[in-house]
Every structure is written in C-alpha cells, then in structure tokens.
XYZ file of C-alpha atoms in Angstrom:
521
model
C 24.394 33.750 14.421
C 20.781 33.039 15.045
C 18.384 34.461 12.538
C 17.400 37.229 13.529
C 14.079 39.326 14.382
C 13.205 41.841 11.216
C 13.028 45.263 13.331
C 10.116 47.079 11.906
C 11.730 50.062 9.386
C 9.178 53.148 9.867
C 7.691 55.153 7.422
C 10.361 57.208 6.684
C 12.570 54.135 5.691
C 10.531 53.315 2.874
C 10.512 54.387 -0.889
C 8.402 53.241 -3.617
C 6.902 50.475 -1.331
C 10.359 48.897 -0.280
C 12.953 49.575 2.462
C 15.310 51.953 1.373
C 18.187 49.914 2.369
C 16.864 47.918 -0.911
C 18.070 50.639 -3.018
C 21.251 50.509 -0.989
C 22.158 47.163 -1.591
C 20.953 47.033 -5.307
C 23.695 50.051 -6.001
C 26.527 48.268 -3.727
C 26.006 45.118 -5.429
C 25.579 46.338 -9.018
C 28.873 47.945 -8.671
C 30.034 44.863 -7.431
C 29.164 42.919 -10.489
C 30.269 45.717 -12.365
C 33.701 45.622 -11.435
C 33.563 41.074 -11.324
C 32.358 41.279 -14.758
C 34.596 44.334 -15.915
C 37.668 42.073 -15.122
C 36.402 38.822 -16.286
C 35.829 40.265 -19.648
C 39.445 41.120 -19.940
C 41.253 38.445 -17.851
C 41.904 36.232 -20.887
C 42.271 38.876 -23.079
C 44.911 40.055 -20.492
C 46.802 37.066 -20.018
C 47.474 35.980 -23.827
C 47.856 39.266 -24.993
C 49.855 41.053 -22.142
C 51.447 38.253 -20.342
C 51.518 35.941 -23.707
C 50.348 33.009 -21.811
C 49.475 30.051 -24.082
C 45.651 29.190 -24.137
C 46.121 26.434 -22.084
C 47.884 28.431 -19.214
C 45.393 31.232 -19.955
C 42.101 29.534 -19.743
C 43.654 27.180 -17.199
C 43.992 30.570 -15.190
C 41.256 31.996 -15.784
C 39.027 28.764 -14.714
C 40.980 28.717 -11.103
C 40.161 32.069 -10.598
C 36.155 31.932 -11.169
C 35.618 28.040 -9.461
C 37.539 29.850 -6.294
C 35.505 32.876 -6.595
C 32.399 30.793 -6.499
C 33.632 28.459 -4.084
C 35.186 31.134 -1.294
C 31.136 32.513 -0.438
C 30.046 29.248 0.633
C 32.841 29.547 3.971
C 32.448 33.864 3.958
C 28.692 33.175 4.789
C 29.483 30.695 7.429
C 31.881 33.010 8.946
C 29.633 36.096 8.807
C 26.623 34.036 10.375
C 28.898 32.966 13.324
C 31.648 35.795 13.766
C 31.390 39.197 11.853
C 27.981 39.819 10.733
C 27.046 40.921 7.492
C 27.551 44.793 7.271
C 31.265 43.991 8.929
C 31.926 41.051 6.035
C 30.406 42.826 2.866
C 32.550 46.042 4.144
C 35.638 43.905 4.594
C 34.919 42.212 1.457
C 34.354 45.360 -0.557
C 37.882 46.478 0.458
C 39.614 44.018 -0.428
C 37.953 43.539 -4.311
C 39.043 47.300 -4.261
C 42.316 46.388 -3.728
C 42.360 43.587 -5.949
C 41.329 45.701 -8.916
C 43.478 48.498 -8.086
C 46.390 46.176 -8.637
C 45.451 44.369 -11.296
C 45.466 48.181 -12.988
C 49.214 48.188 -12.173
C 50.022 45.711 -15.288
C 53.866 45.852 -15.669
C 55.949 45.513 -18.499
C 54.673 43.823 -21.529
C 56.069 40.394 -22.572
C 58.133 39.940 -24.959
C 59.180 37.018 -27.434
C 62.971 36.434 -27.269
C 64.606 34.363 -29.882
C 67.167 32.327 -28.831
C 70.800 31.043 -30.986
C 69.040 27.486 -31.389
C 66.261 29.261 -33.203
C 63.511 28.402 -30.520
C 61.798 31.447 -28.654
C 61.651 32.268 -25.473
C 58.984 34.207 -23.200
C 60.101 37.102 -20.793
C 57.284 38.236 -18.202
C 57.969 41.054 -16.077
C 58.175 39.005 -12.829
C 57.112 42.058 -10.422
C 54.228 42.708 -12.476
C 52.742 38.772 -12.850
C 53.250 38.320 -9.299
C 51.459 41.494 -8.139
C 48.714 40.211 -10.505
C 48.425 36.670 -9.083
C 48.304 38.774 -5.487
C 45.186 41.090 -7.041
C 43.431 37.436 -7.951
C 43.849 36.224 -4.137
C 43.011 39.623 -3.421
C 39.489 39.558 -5.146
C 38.658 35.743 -4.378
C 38.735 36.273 -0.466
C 37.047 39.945 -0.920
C 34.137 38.049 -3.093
C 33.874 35.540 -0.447
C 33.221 38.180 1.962
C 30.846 40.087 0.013
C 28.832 37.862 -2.484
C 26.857 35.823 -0.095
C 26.394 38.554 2.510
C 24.833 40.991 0.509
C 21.903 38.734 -0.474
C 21.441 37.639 3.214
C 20.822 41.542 4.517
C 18.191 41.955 1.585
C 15.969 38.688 3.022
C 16.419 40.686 6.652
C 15.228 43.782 5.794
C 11.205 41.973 5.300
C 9.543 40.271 7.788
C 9.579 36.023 6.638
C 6.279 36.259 5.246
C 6.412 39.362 3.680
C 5.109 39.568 0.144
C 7.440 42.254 -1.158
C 10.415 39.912 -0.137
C 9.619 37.736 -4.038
C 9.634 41.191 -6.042
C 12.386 42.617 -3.882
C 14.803 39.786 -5.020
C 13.571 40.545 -8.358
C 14.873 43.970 -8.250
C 18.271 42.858 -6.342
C 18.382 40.473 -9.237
C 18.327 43.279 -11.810
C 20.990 45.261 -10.574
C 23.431 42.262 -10.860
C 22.552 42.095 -14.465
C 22.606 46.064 -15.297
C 26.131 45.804 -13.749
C 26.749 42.993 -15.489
C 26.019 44.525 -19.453
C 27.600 47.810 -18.209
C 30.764 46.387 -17.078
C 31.630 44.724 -20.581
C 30.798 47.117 -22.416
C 32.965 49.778 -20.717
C 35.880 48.474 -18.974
C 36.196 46.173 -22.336
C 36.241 49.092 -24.292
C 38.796 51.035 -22.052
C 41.086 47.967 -21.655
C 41.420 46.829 -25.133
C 41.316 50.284 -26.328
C 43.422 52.899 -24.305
C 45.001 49.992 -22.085
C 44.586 46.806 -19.614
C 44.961 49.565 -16.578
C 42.039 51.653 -17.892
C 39.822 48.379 -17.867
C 40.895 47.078 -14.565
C 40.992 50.741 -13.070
C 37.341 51.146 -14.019
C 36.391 47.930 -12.382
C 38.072 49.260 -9.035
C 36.438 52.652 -9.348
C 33.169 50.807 -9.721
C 33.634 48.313 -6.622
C 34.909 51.461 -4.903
C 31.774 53.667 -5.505
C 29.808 50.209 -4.394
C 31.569 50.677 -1.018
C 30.909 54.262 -0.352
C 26.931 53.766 -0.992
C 26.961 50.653 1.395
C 28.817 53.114 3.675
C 26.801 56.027 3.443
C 23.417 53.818 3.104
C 24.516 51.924 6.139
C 21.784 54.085 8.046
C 18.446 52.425 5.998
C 19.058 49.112 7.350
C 18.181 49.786 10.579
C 20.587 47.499 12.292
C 19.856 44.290 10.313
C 23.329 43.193 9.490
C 25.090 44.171 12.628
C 27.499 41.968 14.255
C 26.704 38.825 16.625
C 28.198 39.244 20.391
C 31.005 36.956 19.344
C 32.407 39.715 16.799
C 34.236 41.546 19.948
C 34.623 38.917 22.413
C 38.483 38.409 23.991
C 40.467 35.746 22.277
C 43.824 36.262 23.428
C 45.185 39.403 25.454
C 43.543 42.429 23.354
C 42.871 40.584 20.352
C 39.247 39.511 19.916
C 37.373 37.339 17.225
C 37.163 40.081 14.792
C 40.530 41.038 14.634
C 41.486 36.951 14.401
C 39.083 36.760 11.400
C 40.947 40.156 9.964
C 44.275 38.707 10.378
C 42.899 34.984 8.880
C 41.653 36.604 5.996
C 45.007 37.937 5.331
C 46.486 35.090 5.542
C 43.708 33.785 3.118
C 45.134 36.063 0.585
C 48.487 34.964 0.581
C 47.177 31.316 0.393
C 44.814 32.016 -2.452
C 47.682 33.929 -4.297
C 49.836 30.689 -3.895
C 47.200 28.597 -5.327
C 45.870 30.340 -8.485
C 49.821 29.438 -9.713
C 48.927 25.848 -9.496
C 46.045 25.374 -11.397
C 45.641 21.579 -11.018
C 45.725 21.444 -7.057
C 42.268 23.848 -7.588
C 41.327 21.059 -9.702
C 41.932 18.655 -7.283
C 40.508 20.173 -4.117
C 37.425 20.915 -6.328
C 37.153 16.978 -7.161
C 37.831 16.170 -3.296
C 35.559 18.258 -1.995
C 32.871 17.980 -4.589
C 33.220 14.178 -4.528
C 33.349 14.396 -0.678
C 29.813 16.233 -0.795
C 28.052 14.030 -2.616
C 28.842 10.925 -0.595
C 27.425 12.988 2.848
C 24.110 13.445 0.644
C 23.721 10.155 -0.450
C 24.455 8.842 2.968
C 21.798 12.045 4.508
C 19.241 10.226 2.014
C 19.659 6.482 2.087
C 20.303 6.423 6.124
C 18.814 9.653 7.934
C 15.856 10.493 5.613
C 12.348 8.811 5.207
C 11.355 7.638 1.991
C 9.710 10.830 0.561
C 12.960 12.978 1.849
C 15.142 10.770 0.456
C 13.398 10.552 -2.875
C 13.500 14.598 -2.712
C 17.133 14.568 -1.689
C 18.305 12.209 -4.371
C 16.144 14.523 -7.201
C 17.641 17.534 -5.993
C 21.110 15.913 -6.585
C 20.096 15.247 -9.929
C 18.843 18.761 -10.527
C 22.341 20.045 -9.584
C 24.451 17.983 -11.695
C 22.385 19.087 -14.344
C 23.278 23.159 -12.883
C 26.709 21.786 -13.294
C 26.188 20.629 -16.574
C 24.423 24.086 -17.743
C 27.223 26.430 -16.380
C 29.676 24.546 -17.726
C 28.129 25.223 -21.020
C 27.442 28.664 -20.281
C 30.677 29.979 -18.733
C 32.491 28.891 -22.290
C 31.105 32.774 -22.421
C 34.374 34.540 -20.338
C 36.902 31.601 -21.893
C 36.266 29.802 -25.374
C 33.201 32.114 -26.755
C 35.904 35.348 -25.688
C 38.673 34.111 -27.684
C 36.196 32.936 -30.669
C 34.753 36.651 -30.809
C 38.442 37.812 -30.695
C 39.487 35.589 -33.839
C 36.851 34.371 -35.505
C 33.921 36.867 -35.684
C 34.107 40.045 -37.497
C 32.931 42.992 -35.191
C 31.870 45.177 -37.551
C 28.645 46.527 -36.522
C 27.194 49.903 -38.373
C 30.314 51.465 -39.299
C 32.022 50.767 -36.013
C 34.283 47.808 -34.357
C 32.830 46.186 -31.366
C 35.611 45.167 -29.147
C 35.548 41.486 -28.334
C 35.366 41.823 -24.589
C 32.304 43.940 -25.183
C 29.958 41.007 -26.682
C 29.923 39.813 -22.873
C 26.954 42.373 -22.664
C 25.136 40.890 -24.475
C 23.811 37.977 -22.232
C 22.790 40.140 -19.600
C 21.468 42.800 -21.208
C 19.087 40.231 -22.862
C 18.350 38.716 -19.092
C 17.532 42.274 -17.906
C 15.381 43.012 -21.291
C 13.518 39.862 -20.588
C 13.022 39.241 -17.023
C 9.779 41.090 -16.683
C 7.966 39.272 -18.841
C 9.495 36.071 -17.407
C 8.185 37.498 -14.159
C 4.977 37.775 -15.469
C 4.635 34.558 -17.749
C 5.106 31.530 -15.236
C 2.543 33.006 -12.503
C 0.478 33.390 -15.401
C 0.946 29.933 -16.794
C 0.291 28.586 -13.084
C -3.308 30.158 -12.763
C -4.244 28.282 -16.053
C -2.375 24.973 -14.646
C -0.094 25.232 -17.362
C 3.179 26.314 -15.612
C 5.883 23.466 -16.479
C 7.373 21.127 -13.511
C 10.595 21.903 -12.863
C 11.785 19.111 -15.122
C 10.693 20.183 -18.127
C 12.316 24.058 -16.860
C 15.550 22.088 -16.782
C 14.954 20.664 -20.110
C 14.047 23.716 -21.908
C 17.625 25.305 -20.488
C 19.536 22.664 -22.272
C 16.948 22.806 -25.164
C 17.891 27.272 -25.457
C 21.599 26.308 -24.906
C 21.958 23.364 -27.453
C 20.390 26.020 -29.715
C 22.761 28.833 -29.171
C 25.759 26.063 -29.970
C 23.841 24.707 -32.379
C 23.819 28.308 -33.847
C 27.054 28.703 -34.014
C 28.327 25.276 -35.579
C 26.044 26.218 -38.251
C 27.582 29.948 -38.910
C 30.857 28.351 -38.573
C 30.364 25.629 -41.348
C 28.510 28.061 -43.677
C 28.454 31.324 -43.565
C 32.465 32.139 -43.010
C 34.224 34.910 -45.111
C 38.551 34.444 -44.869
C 37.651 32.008 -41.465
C 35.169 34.595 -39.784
C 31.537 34.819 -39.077
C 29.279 37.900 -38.933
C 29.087 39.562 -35.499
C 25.506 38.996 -35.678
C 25.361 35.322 -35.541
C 27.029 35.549 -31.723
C 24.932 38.179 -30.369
C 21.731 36.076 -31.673
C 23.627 32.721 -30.006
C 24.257 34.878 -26.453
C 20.723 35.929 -26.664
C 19.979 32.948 -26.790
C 22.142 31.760 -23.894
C 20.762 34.649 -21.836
C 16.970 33.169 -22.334
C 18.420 29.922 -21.367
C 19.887 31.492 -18.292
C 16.636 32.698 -16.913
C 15.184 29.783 -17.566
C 17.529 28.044 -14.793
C 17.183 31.228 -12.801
C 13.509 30.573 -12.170
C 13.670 27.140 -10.817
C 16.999 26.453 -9.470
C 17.059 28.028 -6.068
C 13.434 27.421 -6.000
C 13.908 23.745 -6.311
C 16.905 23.758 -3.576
C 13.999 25.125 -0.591
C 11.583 22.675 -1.458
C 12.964 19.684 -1.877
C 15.916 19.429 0.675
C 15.255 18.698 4.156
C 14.803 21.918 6.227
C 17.612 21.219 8.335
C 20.292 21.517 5.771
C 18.648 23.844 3.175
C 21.487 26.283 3.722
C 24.073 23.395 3.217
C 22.628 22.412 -0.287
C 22.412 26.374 -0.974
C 26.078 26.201 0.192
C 26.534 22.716 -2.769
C 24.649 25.039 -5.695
C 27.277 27.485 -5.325
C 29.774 24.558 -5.581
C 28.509 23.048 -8.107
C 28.717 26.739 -10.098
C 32.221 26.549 -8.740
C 33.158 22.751 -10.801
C 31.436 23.790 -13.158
C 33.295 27.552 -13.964
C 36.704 24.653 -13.904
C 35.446 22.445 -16.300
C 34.546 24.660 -18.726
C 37.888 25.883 -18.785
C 38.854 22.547 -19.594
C 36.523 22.124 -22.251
C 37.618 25.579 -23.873
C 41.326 24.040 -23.836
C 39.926 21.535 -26.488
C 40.448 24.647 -28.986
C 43.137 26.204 -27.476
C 46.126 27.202 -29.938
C 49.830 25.457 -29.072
C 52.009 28.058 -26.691
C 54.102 28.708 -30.111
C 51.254 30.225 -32.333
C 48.906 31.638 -29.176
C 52.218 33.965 -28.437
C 52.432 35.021 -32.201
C 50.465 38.066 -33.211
C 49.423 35.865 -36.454
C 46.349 33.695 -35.348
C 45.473 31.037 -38.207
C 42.100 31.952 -38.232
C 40.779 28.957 -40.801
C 42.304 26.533 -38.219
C 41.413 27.849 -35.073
C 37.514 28.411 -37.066
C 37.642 24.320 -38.094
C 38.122 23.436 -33.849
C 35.719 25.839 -32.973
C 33.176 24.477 -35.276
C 33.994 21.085 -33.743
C 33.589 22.221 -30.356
C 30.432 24.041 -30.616
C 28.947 21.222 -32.545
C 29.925 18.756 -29.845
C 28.857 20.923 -27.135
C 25.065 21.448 -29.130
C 25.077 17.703 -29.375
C 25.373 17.456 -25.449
C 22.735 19.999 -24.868
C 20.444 17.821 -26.900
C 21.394 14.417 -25.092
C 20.741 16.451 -22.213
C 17.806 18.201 -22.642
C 16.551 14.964 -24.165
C 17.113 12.468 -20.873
C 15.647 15.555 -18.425
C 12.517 15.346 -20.932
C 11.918 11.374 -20.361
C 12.849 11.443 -16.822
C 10.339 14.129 -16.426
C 7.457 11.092 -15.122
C 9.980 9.350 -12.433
C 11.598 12.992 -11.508
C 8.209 14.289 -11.175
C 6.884 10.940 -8.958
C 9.687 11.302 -7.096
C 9.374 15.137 -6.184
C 5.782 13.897 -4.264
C 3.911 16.804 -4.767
C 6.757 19.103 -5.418
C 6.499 21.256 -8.301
C-alpha cells in the first residue's frame, strides 16, 4: 500500500498534546508485551519442569520459538502494506496470540519418570497436551507476525512526516513495551510457578485479550489511518476475495509453524539460508548498484548489525541460560520473602523504563556541547555494559558462593546492568539503519534488523546449551548445584571475555567506521 496522507485529527482527538489513538496503541501494545513476556518467562521453566524436557530440547525449543517470533513480522508487515492494512492485521494478529495463550493455559498431564526392568528411565508426556502446546507456539508466532510490526507503523501515521511530536511519541510507545514488559514477569511468573503453569499462561491471554478490546474500542481515535488498501476486498475467485485468501493462508501458517517448532534444526537452517542469502544481496546492492559513499554506508551498516547480532545474542541468555541460573544457582531470598526465578526477568526492563528519561535527555544534551558519541563508540559502550554484567557474574560465581549459590543481589545488579546496555543499542540502532542505507531499501534493512534479532534469539540458545545438564539429571528433581555453578562460571566468563574483544575492535574501528559513515553520525 502506498504511504499514505496523515488526515488531520481535530481538536477533540487530542490529549495531553498527542493523538489519542497514541494512548490507544500504547495500552494494546503494552498488553501485548505483557502477555510475550508473561510466557517467555515461563516457557523454559515450563518445558523442564512440566514436560521434563532435557536442557538441550528445552532451550533448543525455546530458541525456535523467539528467532520465528522475530522473524514472522518482517513478511506480516509486507502483507499488511499490500493486502490487509494495519487495523485488519494487528486485529487478526491479536486473536490469534489470544488463542495461543489460552492454550498454552490448557497444560495436560504432568510427566512422569518411568523406570524401566533394565534399570534405565523412561519419559511419559501426555501426548494431547504437548501437541496442543506446540499448536499454541504456531499459534502466537503467526499472531506476533501480524501484530508486532503493524502496531508501530499506525503510531508513525497518526503525525504528519515532519511532525515534531512523532520523536517523543515513539518515546512513549517505547515505554509501554517496557512497563508490560517488568509487569508481565513479575506476575504471570509468580502465578505460574506458584499456583500453576495455567495461571501464568492464563494471565498472559487475559492480558493480550484486554490489549484487543482497547484497540477495538479505541479504533475510533485513529481516524482512519490504518484502514485497509482497495486490494483487501477485491474478487479472487468466485466470492472469495484477498482478505479471506490471507485469512485462510494464515491458517495454514499455523499448522506449518506448529510442524516446525518440533524440528528445531530445520529453524536453524532456514535462519542460516536466509540470513546468509541476505547478506550476499547487500554486498552485491553495495559493490555493484551503489556509488562509493552508499556503498561505504551500506557495508558500515552491515557491520553495525552483526554487531546487533552479536549484542542480542548476549542479551537473550536472559529468557534461556540467565533463567535456569536464577532457578539453580542464585538464592532468592530477598527481605524475608522468595523471589520466584521467572520474576528476575523484571528486572531489565524495569531498569530501561527507570532510566530512559534521562537517556532521553542526556545525548541531546551531549550533542549541543559537541560531545554526543558517534555511533561507534554507542556500539562499543553496549558491549563495554554487557561484558560488565558477565563479567559480574563470573566474579560472584568464583567468590562469593554459599553450598553452589550466589546472592540474589549480584543478578539484579548484572540485569541492571544489561538493561543500561540495552538502551544504549536502543538509541542508535534504528537510528543508524535510516541514515545510512540507501532510501530505496530502508524498509528492507529495517526488515534485516529484525532478522538479525531473529539469529541472534537462535544462537543464544545454542550458547545456553554449553551449560545445559544431560537429559538424565535435568529430569531429576536433584540439580547438582556445585556442578551446574562451575559451567556457569565458565560460560559467563567466556561470554564477558567476548564482550571485551568486542567492545574493544568497535573502539579501534571507530576512525575507519566513522570515515566511512561520510558525515553520518
């Protein structure tokens, strides 16, 4: 669909110097991230405790899952520009993440451990209950397709493309993914480790439901902004028009997404083709269609986004390796009460919402004394807050362990830590995408950022299976805590040495990256 004209909103469509259909959006889509974040907190939690899954399977799982969720809104954008408009695909979307965490509340019989006469066990999963789970995961990767990049496109529509409020307006839209964010771990982790996996999951479907009803009843304060192209109702075949083919494809979609999460290493695959695919069209775009400055821009950006690869992967240890750390290795003891493990995923983005003012405030700041740092040295300083956080924690874990755990308060200080790090990348990443790829592809490389978030969700998972325990002892309810504390004290060293190397080569590229921006900050 061509971009289209920004209607003027009256008067009475504004509140507190914004549309209202702001307000709208930054309710549907905290809700939204309520319910993603809800579930995430508790999927591996979920799998080796309810399904007894093996830390390999588990994290194997759980890796799929994300890397598809952040790969499916790169094709549900396309589709909504072209076919369904966005109201149509974040509706659609929003129903099906309902149903997705509606059935991942129906968990099924427990499994159990079954010895057998040769005195090797056995694992019995209620096979009605995993499959309707695998379903719920197909379930909620379409529906986030649908949704996730939809919702951000009606906020830029709702402002005229020079407006100034348009900056400040993401900046709100921004905060209500992060309040969902620290509100979702802290209660659906509660309610699923405490009273039951169903009570976790079922609060992460009433939350994406309530984020459907206010985009429903709010649909009135965008004035039309999202509505479908002319395409949307247009006659395919007999009375079936493009809508209802997209309906019945995303269906479809579903059943193939619930085929795939059971084959973890075909998603690792694809991910490979494609990403590897991707990269050779850019580096042909820069070396054969691009003048020298583009192409110097185009190959910089590239570099920028491996290192985004390199960060998440780092970061996302938080919903796989960090999870399982806080669940064996940390005691949660914190003024009289037990935090649940799940819960400590709060912590990240309650720091990000804490601290984003004054990182709103500090960089235009540094910029009207010439002091705010090229986007290199932004990069840098990422890798420099993550090595620390790791760095953090291979120290806690070599010294300061009582019977193979470490105080509760040396992870919350590393996730702070992460969170700074995190808005660090935040401030420069998209930023960097607009100005240095060509204009005719920017939504393309937008399209490859969101990939590389997707490789990057998959690798970690890898990485976390570095520490994961053998199938025989992660299915035991004994975990050998001073072993499992010795591999992740290996693993967060190695990963704080990485950060370093890291941080250290975006530091004395800085000059050539910089030369090679031309004029770019």
């Amino acid at each position: 669909m061509d971009k289209l004209a920004t209607p003027p909103i009256p008067v009475e469509g504004q509140l507190w110097g914004h549309p209202k259909g702001l307000y709208v959006l930054f309710l549907t889509e905290m809700w939204e991230r309520f319910s993603f974040y809800g579930m995430r907190a508790l999927l591996v939690f979920y799998l080796t405790k309810h399904f007894l899954f093996g830390d390999h399977a588990a994290l194997g799982l759980y890796g799929a899952y994300v890397a598809l969720g952040y790969a499916t809104p790169v094709i549900g954008g396309l589709i909504a520009d072209r076919y369904l408009g966005q109201r149509v695909s974040v509706t659609l979307g929003a129903i099906l993440m309902c149903l997705g965490h509606f059935g991942m509340a129906f968990e099924g019989s427990g499994a159990e451990v079954v010895a057998q006469a040769d005195g090797t066990t056995t694992v019995l999963r209620d096979g009605f209950g995993l499959q309707t789970f695998y379903l719920s995961l197909g379930l909620l990767i379409v529906g986030i397709g649908f949704l996730k990049p939809n919702i951000a496109t009606i906020v830029s529509r709702l402002y005229p493309d020079e407006d100034p409020r348009r900056a400040s307006a993401y900046t709100l839209f921004q905060m209500g993914i992060m309040l969902g964010a620290a509100l979702s771990a802290a209660v659906c982790g509660y309610l699923g480790e405490t009273y039951g996996w169903s009570f976790g999951f079922g609060a992460a479907g009433i939350g994406m439901l309530v984020g459907l009803l206010v985009f429903l009843g709010g649909g009135k304060h965008l004035y039309g902004v999202a509505e479908p192209p002319a395409a949307y109702k247009s006659k395919v075949a007999g009375p079936l028009t493009t809508g209802h083919i997209v309906f019945l494809g995303a269906i479809a979609a579903v059943v193939l997404f619930w085929l795939l999460v059971q084959q973890t290493a075909v998603v690792g695959y694809l991910l490979a083709a494609f990403s590897a695919v991707v990269v050779i069209y850019i580096l042909v775009l820069s070396f054969f269609y691009c003048s020298p400055i583009e192409r110097d821009r185009m190959l910089v950006l590239l570099a920028f986004q491996l290192a985004m690869t390199f960060f998440a992967t780092l970061f996302e240890q938080a919903g796989g390796s960090l999870n399982l750390f806080a669940d064996r290795n940390v005691d949660r003891a914190l003024w009289g009460f037990e935090v649940r493990a799940s819960q400590l995923q709060s912590v990240m983005p309650a720091t990000i919402v804490l601290l984003a003012p004054f990182f709103a405030w500090l960089w235009p700041a540094l910029a009207r004394v010439g002091r705010d740092p090229r986007s290199p040295v932004k990069y840098g300083l990422t890798m420099v807050f993550m090595g620390l956080g790791f760095g953090l924690l291979a120290w806690a874990t070599s010294a300061f362990t009582v019977q193979g755990q470490i105080s509760v308060a040396w992870l919350v200080a590393a996730y702070v830590l992460f969170g700074v790090a995190d808005l660090l990348i935040v401030s420069v990443s998209y930023s960097t995408v607009t100005s240095l790829s060509l204009p005719r592809i920017v939504g393309m490389m937008m399209g490859t950022s969101m990939l590389a978030i997707s490789a990057a969700n998959f690798l970690a998972a890898k990485v976390a299976t570095m520490v994961a325990l053998p199938d025989k002892k992660a299915a035991v309810s004994a975990i050998p805590v001073e072993e499992t504390l010795s591999a992740y004290h290996q693993l967060f060293f190695g990963l704080a040495v990485a950060a370093a190397l890291c941080a250290m080569l975006l530091f004395l590229t800085t000059p050539l990256l910089s030369r090679r921006m031309h004029g770019v900050h």
